[in-house]
Coordinates of C-alpha atoms in Angstrom, one line a residue:
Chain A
X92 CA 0.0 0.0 0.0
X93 CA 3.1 2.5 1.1
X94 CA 4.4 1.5 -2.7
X95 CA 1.4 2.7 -4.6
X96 CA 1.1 6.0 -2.8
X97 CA 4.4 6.8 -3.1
X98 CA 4.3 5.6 -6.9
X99 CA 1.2 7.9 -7.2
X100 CA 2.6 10.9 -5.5
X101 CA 5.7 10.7 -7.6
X102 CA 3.6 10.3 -11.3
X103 CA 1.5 13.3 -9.7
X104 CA 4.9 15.3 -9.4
X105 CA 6.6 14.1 -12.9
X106 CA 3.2 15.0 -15.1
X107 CA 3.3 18.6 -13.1
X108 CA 6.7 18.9 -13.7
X109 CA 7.3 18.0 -17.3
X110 CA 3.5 18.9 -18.5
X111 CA 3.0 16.7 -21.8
X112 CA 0.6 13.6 -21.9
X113 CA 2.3 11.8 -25.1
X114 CA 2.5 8.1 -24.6
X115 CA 5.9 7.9 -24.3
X116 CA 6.4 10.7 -21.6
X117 CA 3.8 8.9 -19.7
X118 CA 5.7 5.8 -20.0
X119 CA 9.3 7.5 -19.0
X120 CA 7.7 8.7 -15.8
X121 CA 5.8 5.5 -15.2
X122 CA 9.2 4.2 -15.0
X123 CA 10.9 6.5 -12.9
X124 CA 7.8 6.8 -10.0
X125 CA 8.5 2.3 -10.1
X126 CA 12.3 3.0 -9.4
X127 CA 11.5 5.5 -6.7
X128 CA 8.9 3.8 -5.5
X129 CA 11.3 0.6 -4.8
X130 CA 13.8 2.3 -3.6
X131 CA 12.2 5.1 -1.1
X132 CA 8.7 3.0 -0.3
X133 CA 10.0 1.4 2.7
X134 CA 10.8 5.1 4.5
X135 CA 7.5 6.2 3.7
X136 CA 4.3 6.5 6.0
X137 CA 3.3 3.5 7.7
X138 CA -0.2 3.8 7.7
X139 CA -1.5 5.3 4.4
X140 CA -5.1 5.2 5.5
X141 CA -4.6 8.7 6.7
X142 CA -4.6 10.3 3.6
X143 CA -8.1 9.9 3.3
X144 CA -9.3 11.6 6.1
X145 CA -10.5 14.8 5.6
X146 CA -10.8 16.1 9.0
X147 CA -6.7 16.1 8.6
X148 CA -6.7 18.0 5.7
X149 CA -8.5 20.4 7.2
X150 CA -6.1 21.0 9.4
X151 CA -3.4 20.7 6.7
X152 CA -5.2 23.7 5.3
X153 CA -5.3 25.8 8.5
X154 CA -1.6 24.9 9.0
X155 CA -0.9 26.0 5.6
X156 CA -2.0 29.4 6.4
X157 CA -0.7 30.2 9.9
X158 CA 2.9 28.7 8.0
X159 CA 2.9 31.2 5.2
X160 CA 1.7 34.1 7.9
X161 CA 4.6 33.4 10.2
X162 CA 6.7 32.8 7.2
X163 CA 5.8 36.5 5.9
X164 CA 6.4 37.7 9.5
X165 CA 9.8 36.1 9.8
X166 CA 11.2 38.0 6.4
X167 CA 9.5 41.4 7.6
X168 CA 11.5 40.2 10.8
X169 CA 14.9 39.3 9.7
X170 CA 14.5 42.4 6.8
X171 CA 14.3 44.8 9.9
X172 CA 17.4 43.7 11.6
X173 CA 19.6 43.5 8.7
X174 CA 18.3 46.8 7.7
X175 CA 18.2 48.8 11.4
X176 CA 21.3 51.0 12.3
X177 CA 22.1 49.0 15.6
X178 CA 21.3 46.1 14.8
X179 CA 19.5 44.6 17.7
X180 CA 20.2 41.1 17.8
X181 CA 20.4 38.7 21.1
X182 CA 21.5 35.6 19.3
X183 CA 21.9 32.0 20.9
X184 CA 20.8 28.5 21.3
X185 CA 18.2 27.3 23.5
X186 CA 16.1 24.0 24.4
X187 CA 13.0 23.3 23.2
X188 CA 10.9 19.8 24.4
X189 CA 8.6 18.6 21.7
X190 CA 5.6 16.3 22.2
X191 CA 5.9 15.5 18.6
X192 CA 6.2 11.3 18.0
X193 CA 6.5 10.3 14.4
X194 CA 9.7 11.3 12.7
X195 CA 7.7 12.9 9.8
X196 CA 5.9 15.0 11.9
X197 CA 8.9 16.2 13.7
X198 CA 10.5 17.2 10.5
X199 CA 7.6 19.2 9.6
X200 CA 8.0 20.8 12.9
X201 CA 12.0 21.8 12.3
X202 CA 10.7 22.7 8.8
X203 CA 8.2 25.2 10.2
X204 CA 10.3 26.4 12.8
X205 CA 13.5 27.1 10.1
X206 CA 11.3 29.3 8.4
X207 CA 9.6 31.4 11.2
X208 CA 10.7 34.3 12.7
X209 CA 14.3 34.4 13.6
X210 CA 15.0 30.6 14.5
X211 CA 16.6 28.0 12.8
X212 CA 16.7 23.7 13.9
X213 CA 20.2 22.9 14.7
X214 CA 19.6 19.3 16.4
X215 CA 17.0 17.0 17.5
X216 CA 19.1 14.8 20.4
X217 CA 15.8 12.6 21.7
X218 CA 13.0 14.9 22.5
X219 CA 15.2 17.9 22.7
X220 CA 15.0 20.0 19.7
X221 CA 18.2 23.0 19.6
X222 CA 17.5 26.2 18.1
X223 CA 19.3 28.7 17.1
X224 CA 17.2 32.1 18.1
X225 CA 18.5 35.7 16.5
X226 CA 16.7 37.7 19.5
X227 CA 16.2 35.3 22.3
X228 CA 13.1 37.3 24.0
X229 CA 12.5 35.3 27.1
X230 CA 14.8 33.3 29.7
X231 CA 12.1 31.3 31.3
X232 CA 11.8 27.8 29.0
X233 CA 8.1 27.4 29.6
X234 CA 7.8 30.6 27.4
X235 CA 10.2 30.5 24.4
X236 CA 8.8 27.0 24.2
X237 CA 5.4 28.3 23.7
X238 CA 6.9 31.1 21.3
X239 CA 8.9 29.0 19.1
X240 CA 6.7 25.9 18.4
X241 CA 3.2 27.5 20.0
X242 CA 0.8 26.9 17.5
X243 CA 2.6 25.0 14.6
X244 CA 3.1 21.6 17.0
X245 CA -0.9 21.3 17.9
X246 CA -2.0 21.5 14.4
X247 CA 0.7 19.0 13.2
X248 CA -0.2 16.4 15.6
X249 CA -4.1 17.0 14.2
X250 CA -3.1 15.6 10.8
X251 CA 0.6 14.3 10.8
X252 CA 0.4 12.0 13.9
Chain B
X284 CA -3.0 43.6 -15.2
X285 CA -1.4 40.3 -15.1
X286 CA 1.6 42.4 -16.4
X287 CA 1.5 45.1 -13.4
X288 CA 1.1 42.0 -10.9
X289 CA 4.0 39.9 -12.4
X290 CA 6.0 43.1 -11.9
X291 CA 5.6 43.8 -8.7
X292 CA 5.8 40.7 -7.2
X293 CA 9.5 40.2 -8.8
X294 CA 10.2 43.5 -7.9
X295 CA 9.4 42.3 -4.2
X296 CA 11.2 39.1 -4.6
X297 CA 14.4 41.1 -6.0
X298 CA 14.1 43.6 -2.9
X299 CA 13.9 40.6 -0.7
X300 CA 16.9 38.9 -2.4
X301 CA 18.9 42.4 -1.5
X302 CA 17.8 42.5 2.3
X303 CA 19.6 38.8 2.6
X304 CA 22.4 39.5 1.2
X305 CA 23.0 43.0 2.8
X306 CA 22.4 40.7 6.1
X307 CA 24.9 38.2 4.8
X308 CA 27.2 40.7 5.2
X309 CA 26.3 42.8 8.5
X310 CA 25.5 40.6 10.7
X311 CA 28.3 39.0 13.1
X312 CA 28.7 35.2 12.8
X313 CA 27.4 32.1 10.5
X314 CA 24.6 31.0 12.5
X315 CA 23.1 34.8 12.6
X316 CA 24.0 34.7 8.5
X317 CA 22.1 31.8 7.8
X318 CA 18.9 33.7 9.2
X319 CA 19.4 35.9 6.8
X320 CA 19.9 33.6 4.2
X321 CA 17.4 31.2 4.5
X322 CA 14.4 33.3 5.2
X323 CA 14.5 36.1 3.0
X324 CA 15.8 34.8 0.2
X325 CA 13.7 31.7 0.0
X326 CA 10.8 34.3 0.5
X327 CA 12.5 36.2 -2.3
X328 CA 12.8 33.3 -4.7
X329 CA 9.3 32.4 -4.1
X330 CA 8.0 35.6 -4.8
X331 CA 9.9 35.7 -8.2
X332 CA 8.5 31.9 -8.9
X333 CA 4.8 33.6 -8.4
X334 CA 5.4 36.3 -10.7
X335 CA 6.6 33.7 -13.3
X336 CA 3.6 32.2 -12.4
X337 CA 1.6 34.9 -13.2
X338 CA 3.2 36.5 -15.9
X339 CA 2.8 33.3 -18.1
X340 CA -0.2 31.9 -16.7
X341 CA -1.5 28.3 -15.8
X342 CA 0.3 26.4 -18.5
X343 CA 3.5 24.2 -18.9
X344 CA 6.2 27.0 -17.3
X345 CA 3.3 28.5 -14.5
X346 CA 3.1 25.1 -13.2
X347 CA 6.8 24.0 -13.2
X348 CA 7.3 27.4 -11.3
X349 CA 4.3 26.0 -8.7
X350 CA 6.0 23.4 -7.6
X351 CA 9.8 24.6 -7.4
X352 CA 8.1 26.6 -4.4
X353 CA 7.7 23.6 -1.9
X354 CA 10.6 21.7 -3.3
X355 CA 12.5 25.3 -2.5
X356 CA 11.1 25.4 1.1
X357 CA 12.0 21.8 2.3
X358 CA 15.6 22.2 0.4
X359 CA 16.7 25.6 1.7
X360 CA 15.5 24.7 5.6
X361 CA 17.1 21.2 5.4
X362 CA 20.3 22.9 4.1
X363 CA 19.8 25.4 6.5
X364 CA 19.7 22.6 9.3
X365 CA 22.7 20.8 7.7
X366 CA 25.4 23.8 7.6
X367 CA 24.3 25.0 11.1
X368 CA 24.4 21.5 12.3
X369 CA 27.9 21.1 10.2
X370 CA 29.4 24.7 12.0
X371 CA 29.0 23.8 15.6
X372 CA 30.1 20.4 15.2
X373 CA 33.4 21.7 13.0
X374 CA 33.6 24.3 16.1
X375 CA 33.0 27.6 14.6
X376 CA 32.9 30.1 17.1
X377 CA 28.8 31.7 18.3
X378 CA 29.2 35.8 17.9
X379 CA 30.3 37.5 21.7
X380 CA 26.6 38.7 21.7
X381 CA 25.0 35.6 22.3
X382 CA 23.5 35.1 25.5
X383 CA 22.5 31.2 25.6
X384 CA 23.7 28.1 24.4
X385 CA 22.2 25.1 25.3
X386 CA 23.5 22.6 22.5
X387 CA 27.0 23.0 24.1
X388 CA 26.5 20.3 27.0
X389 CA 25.1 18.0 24.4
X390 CA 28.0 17.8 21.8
X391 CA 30.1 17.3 24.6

């Protein structure tokens, strides 16, 4: 079952990509989603079934949007530092605990935090994530925590776990 | 219209393109630099991809510059993850500004 998602996704991505339905491109990336599909199908999702519940695309969608708002915020963010006189950075790495299970999910999580407002995934050691923060805003962990993976973790766990 | 639209958003993506590299330059050590360079120029490289998109519409070259914008989010933040991870492991130095490090104990 992993195989013929994984063999669906890719032929999705190869017709977007190269954008002609002749026979023979058909054929060339019939060939190429079987290749990855044996090779990469045994790292995929275990349980494929989840695809097909809406309720977790709904939540893909609201995730969607929060990401691309943060993600605006973050540039407007970084643009100001770069761009301000002084300067005003407070850079360093802190600790973050993540309730976060399945690897997937967690990589969505480093994803989303790499591209919010000043932080970046250095490490996941266990359940400790590292990140590097350009203006480290609070010293007390049950807040930064809050601040840095806040909103992002609870609707990832709605439809990635 | 479409023409105005595909303008500015280049023109954004361009500006945004500027602001990391001016930050690749100002600010103090690698870590800070790749802040810089991952957010604003993936932002800026997206923004350029969307004005592709709209200056030639939904066809074969709109949709190829559709999805180089995810593939360009998950490749800049994993490479972004990979040098930083790379850096402190080969021992470059954090900037004398930084107040905190928690990842030191662990590498140890």
């Amino acid at each position: 079952m992993r195989y013929v998602a994984i063999f669906i996704l890719s032929m999705i991505f190869w017709l977007l990509v190269t954008f002609r339905f002749t026979p023979a491109n058909l054929a060339a990336g019939a060939a190429a989603s079987l290749l990855t599909s044996a090779i990469f199908g045994r790292y995929y999702f275990h349980n494929v079934g989840k695809f097909l519940q809406p309720r977790r695309w709904f939540w893909f969608i609201v995730y969607l949007i929060t990401f691309l708002w943060a993600c605006l915020k973050a540039n407007l963010d970084v643009a100001y530092r770069v761009l301000h006189p002084a300067m005003p950075i407070r850079p360093g790495i802190v600790k973050v605990r993540t309730t976060l299970k399945s690897d997937f999910a967690r990589t969505l999580l480093a994803n989303s935090i790499t591209m919010t407002p000043g932080t970046i995934t250095v490490d996941i050691v266990g359940d400790d994530m590292y990140i590097h923060w350009i203006y480290i805003r609070s010293e007390d962990p049950a807040v930064y925590t809050a601040m840095i993976t806040g909103r992002f973790e609870d609707y990832i766990k709605k439809f990635a776990e | 219209m479409n023409e105005m639209a595909a303008i500015v958003l280049i023109s954004v993506g361009v500006l945004f393109n500027l602001f990391g590299c001016i930050g690749l330059i100002r600010l103090p050590d690698i870590y800070n630099r790749l802040q810089a360079a991952t957010k604003c120029v993936t932002l800026g490289c997206c923004s350029i991809l969307l004005g592709v998109m709209v200056h030639f519409g939904l066809g074969s070259a709109g949709f190829r510059a559709l999805i180089a914008i995810p593939v360009l989010f998950f490749t800049a933040t994993v490479a972004a993850h990979a040098l930083v991870r790379g850096a402190y492991h080969f021992g470059t130095k954090m900037d004398k500004k930084s107040v905190k490090d928690d990842y030191r104990e662990t590498v140890k």
